[in-house]
Coordinates of C-alpha atoms and ligand atoms in Angstrom, one line a residue:
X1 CA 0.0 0.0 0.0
X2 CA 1.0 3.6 -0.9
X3 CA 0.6 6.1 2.1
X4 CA 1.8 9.6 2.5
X5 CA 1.0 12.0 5.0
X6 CA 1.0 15.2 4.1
X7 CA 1.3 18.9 6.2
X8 CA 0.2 22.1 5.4
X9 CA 2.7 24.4 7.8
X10 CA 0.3 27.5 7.4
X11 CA -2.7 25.9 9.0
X12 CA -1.4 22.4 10.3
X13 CA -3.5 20.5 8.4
X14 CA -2.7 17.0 7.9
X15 CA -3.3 15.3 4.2
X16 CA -3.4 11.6 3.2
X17 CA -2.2 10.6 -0.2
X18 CA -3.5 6.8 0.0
X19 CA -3.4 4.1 -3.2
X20 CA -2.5 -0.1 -3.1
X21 CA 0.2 0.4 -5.2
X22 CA 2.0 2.3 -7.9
X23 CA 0.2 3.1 -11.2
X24 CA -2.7 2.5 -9.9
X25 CA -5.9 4.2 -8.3
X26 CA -5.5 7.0 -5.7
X27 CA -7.3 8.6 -3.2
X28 CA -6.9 12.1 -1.3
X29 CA -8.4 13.2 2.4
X30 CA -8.2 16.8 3.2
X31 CA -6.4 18.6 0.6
X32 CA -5.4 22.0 1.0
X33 CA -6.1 24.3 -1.8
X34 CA -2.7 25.7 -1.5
X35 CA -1.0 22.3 -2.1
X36 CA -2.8 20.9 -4.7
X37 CA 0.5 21.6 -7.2
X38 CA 2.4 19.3 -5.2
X39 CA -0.2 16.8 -4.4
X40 CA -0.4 16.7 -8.5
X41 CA 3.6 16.2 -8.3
X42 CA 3.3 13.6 -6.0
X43 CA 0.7 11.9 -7.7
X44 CA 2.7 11.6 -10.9
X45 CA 6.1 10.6 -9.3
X46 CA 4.3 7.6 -8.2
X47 CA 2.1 7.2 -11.1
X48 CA -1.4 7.4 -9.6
X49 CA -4.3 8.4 -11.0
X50 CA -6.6 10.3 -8.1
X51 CA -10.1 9.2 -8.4
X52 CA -11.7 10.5 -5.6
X53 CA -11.4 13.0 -3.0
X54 CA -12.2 13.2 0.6
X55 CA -13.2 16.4 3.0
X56 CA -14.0 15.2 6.5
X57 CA -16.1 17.8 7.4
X58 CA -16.4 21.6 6.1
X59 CA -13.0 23.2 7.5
X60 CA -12.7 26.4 9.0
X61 CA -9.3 27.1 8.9
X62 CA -8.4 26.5 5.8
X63 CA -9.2 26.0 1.9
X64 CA -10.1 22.7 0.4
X65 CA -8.6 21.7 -2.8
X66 CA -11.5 19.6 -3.4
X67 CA -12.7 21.4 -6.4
X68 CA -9.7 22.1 -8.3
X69 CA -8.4 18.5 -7.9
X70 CA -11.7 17.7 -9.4
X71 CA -11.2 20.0 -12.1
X72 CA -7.3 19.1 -12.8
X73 CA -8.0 15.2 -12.6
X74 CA -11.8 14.4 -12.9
X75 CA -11.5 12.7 -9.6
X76 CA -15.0 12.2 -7.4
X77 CA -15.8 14.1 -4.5
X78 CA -17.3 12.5 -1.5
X79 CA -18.3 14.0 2.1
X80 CA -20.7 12.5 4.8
X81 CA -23.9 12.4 3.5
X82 CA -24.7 16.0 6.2
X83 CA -22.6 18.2 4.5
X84 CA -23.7 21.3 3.4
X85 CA -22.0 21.6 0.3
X86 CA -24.0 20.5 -3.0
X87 CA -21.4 20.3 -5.4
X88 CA -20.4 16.9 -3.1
X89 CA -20.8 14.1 -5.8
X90 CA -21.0 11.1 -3.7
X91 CA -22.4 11.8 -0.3
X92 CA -22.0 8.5 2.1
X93 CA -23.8 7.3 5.0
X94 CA -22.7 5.7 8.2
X95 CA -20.8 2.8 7.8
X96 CA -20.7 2.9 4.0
X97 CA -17.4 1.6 2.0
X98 CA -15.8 3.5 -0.2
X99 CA -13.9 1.3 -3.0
X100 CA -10.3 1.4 -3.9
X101 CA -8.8 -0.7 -5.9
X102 CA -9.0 -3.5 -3.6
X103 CA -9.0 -1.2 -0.8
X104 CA -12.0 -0.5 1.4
X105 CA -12.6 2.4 3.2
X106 CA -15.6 2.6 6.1
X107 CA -17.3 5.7 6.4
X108 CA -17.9 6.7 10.1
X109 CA -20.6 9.2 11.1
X110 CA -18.7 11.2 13.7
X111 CA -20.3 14.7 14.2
X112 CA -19.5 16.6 17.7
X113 CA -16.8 19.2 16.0
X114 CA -18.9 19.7 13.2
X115 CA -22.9 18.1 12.3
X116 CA -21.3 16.9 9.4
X117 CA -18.1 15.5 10.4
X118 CA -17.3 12.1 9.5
X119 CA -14.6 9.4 10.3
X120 CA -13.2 7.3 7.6
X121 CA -11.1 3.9 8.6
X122 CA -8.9 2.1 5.9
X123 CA -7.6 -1.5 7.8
X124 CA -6.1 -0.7 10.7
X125 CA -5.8 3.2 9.9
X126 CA -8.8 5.9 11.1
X127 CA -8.4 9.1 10.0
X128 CA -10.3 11.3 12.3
X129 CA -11.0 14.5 10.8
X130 CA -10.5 17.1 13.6
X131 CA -12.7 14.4 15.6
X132 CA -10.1 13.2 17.6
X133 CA -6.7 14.6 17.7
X134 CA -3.8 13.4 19.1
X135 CA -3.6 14.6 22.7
X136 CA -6.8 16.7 21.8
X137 CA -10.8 16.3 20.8
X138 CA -11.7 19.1 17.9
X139 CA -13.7 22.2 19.8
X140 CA -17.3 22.3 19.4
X141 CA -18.1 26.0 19.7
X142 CA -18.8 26.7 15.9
X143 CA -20.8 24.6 12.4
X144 CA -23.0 23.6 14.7
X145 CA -20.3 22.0 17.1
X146 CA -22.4 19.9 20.1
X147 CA -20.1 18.7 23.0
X148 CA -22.2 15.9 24.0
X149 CA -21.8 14.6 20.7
X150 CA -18.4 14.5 20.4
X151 CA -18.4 12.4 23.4
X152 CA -20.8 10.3 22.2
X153 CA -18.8 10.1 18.8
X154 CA -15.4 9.6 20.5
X155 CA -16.2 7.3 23.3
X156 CA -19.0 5.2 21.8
X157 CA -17.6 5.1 18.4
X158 CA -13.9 5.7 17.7
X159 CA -12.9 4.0 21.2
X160 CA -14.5 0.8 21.0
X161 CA -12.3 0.5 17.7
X162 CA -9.4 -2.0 18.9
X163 CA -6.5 -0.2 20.7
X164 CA -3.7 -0.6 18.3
X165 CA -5.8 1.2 15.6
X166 CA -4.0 3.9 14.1
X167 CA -4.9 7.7 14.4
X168 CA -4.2 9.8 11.9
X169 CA -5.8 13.3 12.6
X170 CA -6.7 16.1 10.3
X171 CA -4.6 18.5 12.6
X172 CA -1.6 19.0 14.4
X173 CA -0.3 21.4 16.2
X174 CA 2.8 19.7 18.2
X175 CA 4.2 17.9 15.6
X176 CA 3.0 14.9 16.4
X177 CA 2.3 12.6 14.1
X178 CA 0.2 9.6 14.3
X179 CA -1.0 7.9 17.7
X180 CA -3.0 5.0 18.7
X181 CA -6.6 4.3 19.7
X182 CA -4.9 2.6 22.9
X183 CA -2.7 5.3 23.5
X184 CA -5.6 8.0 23.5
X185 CA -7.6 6.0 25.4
X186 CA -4.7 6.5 28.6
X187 CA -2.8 9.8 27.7
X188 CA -5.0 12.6 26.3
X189 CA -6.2 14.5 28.8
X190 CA -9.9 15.3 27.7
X191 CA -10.5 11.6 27.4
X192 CA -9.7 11.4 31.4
X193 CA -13.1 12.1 32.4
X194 CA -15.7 10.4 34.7
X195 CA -18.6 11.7 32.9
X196 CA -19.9 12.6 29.8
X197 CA -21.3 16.1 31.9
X198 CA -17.4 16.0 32.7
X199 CA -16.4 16.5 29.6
X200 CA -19.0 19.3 27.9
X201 CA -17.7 21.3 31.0
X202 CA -14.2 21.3 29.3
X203 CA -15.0 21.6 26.1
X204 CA -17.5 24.7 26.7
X205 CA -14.9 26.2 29.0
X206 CA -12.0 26.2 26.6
X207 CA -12.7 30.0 25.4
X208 CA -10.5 29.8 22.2
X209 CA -10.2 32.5 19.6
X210 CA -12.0 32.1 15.9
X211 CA -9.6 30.7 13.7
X212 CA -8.5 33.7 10.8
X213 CA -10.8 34.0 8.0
X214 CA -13.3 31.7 9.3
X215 CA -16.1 32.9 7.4
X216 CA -14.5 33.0 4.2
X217 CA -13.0 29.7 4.7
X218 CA -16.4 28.3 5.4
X219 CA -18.2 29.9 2.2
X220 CA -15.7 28.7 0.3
X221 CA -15.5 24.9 1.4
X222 CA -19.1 24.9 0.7
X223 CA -18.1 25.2 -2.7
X224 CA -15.2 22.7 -2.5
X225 CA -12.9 26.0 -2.7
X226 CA -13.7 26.8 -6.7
Ligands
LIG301 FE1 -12.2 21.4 11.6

């Protein structure tokens, strides 16, 4: 299997460049509009041709390169099937697979951050959107962010998945990164509550700023960033 993760330094976004092998069928989650030239590089050093495209949820923070990867390879776009933006081609349900060459990919309703984020998991690899983060949950305070449903998200869904899963986040701001279902489960610290009342407390209480251009960022990824 072909997998590269990818980072955007200007907003810390994590991308995965994922494929069974070369010259054959690819797959993107969370581009960044701002990378797509050397997603397209990348792509033709290992002779892949991208069929379909992934956004976890609609991003705040920064530009999806949904659309113009779509427009530069005819690749598919997919989101869960809550998103708000139209132009999504393939909207997927809760537990769905998306095909891949002989790959699989399950599509996991996960909303909390967002109402429309979603959760894909490829073998023993999740990719958790800004779901669950390493050493972090995503904050709940805007797109119609619930607290109580990212618990219910993370602890009855994402960490009943077995430990050694693989978590690869949509974020990072530490450097970190991959971690473990098991690992996440002992060491990050919102995850060491008694309650589910325990943990809305935090996340209502966390009082951070907007991210920059949030409302441009939005309008745009409802668009797929054309
Ligand atoms: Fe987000």
């Amino acid at each position: 299997m072909i997998f590269k993760q990818v980072f955007d330094y200007k907003s810390s976004t994590y991308t995965y460049l994922i494929a069974s092998s070369k010259g054959r069928e690819a797959l993107i989650i969370d581009p960044v509009l701002d990378n797509v030239e050397s997603y397209i590089k990348l792509l033709n050093e290992l002779d892949l041709k991208l069929v379909k495209v992934i956004d976890t949820h609609i991003h705040a923070d920064h530009v999806t390169g949904a659309a113009k990867l779509k427009n530069l390879t005819k690749c598919s776009t997919i989101m869960g099937e809550y998103t708000p933006a139209e132009a999504v081609e393939i909207k997927v349900k809760d537990d769905e697979l998306i095909n891949l060459d002989n790959l699989e990919i399950r599509a996991l309703y996960t909303p909390g951050h967002t109402s429309d984020s979603f959760s894909f998991l490829m073998n023993n690899h999740l990719f958790s959107g800004d779901t669950l983060l390493i050493n972090g949950t995503g904050r709940t305070d805007f797109q119609n962010g619930n607290a109580k449903d990212s618990y219910n998200s993370i602890f009855n869904k994402l960490l009943k998945l077995p430990e050694e899963t693989l978590l690869y986040p949509a974020h990072d701001y530490k450097g970190e990164k991959v971690s473990t279902i098991g690992k996440e489960k002992k060491q990050n610290p919102r995850l060491q509550v008694n309650s589910v009342d325990e943990y809305i407390d935090i996340m209502n209480n966390l009082n951070l700023k907007k991210p920059a251009e949030i409302e441009s960022n939005i309008y745009k990824n409802i668009n797929l960033g054309a």
